[in-house]
JSON list of C-alpha atoms in Angstrom, two decimals:
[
{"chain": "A", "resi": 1, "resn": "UNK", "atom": "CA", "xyz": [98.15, 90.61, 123.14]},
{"chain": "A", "resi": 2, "resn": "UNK", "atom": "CA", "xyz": [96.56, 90.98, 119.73]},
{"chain": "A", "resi": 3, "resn": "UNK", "atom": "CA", "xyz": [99.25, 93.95, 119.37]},
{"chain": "A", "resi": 4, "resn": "UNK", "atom": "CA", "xyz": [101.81, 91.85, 119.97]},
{"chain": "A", "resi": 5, "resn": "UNK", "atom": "CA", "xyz": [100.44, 89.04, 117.40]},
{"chain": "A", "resi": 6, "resn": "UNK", "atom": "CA", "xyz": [100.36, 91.75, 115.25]},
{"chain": "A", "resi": 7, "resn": "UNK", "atom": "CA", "xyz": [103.65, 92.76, 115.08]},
{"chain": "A", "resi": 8, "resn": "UNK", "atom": "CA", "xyz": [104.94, 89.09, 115.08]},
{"chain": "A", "resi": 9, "resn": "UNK", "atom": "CA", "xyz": [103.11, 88.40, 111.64]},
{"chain": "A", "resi": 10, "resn": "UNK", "atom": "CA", "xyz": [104.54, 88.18, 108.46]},
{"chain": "A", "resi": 11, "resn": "UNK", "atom": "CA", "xyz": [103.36, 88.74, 104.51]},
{"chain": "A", "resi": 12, "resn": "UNK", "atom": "CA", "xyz": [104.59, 87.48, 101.27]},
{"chain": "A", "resi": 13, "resn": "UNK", "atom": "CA", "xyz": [105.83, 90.00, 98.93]},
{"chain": "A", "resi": 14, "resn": "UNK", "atom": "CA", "xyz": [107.39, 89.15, 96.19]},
{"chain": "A", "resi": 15, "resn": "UNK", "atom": "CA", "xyz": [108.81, 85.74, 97.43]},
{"chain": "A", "resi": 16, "resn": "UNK", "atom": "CA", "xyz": [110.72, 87.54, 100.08]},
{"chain": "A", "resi": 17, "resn": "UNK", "atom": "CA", "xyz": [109.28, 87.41, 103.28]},
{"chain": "A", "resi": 18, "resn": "UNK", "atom": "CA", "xyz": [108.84, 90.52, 105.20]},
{"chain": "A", "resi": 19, "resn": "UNK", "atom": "CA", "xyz": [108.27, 90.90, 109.00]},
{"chain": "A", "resi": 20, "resn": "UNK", "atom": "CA", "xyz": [106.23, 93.70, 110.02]},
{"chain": "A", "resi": 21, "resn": "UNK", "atom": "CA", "xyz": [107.99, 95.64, 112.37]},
{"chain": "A", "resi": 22, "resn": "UNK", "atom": "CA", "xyz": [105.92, 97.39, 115.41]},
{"chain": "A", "resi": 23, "resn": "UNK", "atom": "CA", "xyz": [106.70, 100.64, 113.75]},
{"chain": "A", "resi": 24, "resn": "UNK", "atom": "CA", "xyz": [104.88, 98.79, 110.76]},
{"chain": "A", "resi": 25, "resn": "UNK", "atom": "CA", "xyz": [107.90, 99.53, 108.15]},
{"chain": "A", "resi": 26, "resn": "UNK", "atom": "CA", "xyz": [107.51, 96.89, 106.01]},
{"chain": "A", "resi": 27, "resn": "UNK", "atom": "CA", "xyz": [106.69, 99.88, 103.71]},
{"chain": "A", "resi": 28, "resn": "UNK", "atom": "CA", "xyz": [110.62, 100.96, 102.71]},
{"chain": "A", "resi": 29, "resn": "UNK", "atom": "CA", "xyz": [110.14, 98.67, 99.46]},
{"chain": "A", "resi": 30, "resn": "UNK", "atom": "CA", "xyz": [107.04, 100.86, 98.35]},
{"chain": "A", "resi": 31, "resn": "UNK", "atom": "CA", "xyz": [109.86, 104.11, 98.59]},
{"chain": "A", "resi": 32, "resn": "UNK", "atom": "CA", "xyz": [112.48, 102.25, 97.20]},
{"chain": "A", "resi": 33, "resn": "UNK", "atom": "CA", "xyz": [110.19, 101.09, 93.75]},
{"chain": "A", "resi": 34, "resn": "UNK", "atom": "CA", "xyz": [109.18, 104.91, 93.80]},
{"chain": "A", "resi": 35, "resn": "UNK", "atom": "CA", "xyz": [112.59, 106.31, 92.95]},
{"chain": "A", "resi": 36, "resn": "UNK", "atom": "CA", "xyz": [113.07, 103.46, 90.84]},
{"chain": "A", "resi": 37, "resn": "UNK", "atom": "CA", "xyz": [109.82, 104.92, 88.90]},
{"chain": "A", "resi": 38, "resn": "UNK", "atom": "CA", "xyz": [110.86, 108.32, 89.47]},
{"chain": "A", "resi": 39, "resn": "UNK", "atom": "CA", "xyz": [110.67, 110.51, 86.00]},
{"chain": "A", "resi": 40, "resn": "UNK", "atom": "CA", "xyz": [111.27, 114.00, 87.32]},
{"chain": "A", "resi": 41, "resn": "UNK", "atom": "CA", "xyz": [115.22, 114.17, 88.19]},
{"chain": "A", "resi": 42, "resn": "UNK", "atom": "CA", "xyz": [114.46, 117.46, 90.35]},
{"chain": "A", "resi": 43, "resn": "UNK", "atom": "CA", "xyz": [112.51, 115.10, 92.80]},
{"chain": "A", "resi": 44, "resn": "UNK", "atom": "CA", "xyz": [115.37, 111.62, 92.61]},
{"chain": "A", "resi": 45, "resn": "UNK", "atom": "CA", "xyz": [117.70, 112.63, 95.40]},
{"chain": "A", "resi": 46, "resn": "UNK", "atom": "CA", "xyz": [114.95, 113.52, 97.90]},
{"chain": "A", "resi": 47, "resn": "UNK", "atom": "CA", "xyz": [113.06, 110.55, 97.10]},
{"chain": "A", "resi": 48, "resn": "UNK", "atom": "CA", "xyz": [116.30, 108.72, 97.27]},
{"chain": "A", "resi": 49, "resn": "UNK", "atom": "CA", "xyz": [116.84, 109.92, 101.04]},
{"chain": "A", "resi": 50, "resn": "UNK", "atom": "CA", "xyz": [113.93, 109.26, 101.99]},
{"chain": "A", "resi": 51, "resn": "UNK", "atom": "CA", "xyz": [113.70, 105.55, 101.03]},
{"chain": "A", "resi": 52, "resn": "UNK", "atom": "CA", "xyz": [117.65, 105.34, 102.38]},
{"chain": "A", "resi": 53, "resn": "UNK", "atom": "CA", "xyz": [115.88, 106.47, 105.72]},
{"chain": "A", "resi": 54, "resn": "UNK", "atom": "CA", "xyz": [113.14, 104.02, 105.36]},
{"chain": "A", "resi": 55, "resn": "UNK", "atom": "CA", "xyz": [115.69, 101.06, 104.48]},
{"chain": "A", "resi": 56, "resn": "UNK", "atom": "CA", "xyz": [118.17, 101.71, 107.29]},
{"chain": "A", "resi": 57, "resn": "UNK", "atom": "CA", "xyz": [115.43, 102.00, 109.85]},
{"chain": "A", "resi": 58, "resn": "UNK", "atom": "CA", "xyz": [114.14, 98.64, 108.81]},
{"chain": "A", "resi": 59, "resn": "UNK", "atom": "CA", "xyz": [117.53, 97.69, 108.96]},
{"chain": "A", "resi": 60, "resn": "UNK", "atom": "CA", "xyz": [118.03, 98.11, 112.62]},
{"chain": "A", "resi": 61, "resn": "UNK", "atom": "CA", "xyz": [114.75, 96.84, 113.49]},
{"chain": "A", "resi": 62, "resn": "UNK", "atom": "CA", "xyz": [115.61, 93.25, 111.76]},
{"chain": "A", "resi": 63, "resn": "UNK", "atom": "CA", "xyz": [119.41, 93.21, 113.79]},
{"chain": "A", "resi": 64, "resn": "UNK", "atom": "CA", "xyz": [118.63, 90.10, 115.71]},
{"chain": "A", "resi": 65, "resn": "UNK", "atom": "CA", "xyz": [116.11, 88.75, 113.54]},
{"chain": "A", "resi": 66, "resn": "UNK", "atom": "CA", "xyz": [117.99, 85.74, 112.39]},
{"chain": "A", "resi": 67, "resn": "UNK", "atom": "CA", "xyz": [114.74, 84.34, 110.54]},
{"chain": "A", "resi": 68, "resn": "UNK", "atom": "CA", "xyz": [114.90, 87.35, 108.23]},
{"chain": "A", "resi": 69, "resn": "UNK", "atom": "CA", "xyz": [117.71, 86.62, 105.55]},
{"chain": "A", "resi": 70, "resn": "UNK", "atom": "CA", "xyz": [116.13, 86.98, 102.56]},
{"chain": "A", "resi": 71, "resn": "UNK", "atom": "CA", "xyz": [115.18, 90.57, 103.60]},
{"chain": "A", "resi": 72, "resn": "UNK", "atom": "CA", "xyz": [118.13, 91.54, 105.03]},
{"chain": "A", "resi": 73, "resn": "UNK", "atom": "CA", "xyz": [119.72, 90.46, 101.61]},
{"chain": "A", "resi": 74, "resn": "UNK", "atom": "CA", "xyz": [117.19, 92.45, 99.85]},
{"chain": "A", "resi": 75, "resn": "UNK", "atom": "CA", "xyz": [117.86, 95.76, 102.03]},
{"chain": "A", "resi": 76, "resn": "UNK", "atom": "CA", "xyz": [122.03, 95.48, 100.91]},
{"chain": "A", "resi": 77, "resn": "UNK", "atom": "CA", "xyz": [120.62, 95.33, 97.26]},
{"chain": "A", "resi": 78, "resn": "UNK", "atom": "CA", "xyz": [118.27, 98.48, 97.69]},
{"chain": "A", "resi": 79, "resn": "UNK", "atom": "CA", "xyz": [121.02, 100.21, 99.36]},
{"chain": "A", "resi": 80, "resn": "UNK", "atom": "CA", "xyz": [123.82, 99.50, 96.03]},
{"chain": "A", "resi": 81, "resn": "UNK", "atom": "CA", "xyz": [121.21, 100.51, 93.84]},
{"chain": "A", "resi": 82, "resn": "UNK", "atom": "CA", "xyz": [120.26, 103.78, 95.56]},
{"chain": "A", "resi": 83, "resn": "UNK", "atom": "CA", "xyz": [124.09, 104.32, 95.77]},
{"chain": "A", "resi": 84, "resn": "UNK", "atom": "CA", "xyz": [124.03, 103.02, 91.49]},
{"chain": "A", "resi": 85, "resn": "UNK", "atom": "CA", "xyz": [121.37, 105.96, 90.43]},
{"chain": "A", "resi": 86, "resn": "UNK", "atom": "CA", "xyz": [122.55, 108.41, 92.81]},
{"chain": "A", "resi": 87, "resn": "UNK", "atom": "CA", "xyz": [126.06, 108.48, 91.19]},
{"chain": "A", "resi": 88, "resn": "UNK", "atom": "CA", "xyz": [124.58, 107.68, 87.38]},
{"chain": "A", "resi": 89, "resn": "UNK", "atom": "CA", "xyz": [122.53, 110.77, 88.02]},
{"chain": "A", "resi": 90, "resn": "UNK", "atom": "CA", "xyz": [125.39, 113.16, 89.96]},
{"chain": "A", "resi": 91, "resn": "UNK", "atom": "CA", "xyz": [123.78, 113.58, 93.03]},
{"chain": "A", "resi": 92, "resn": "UNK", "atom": "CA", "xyz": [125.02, 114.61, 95.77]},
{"chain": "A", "resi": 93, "resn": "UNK", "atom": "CA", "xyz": [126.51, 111.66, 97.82]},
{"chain": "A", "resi": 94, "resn": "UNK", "atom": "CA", "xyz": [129.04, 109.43, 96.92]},
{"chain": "A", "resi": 95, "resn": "UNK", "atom": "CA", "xyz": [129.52, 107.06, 99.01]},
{"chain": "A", "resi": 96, "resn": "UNK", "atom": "CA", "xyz": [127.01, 104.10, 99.84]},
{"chain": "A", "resi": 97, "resn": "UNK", "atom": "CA", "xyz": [125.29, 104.31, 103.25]},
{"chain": "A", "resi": 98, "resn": "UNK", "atom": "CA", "xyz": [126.67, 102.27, 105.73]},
{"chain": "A", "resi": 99, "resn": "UNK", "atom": "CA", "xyz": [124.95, 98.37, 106.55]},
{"chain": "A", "resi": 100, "resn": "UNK", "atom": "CA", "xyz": [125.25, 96.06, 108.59]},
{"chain": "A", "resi": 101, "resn": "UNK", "atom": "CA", "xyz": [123.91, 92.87, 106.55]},
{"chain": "A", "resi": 102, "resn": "UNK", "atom": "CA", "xyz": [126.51, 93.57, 104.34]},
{"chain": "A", "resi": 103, "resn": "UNK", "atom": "CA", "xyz": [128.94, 90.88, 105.88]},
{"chain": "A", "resi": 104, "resn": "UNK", "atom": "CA", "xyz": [126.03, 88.47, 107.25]}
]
């Protein structure tokens, strides 16, 4: 039961409020404001699949949340500004990773 509580709970971060997922990835945002931090080009496009991974996971997991908007919202604008610095910086994709918030 307390499990369950658990994963039904919810934290503030940065006015945008985050469910935490039973997988607990509530975490993409601490990727996302690592590549966003990231000095050492040699390191961006890993770091920049990894947090896409992250993101999209979280993505699925909020579907049918209909309470969680202003995250959803927030994943769309990770995603266009991974896409952004992945083609300011010539790495290898070029094309934006598929969402599914993006017409909610």
């Amino acid at each position: 039961m307390l499990a369950n509580a658990e994963n039904q709970a919810s934290v503030e971060n940065s006015g945008v409020r985050t469910s935490i997922s039973p997988t607990g990835h509530y975490d993409w945002r601490k990727k996302y404001l690592e590549v966003l931090w990231e000095r050492d080009r040699a390191h961006l496009a890993r770091l920049i699949k990894e947090a896409e991974v992250l993101i999209l996971s979280r993505e699925r997991e909020l579907f049918f949340d209909m309470q969680a908007h202003q995250e959803k919202t927030a994943i769309v604008h990770a995603l266009h500004s991974l896409h952004a610095l992945r083609r300011c910086f010539g790495l290898e994709e070029t094309h934006a990773p598929q969402t599914t918030f993006e017409n909610s």
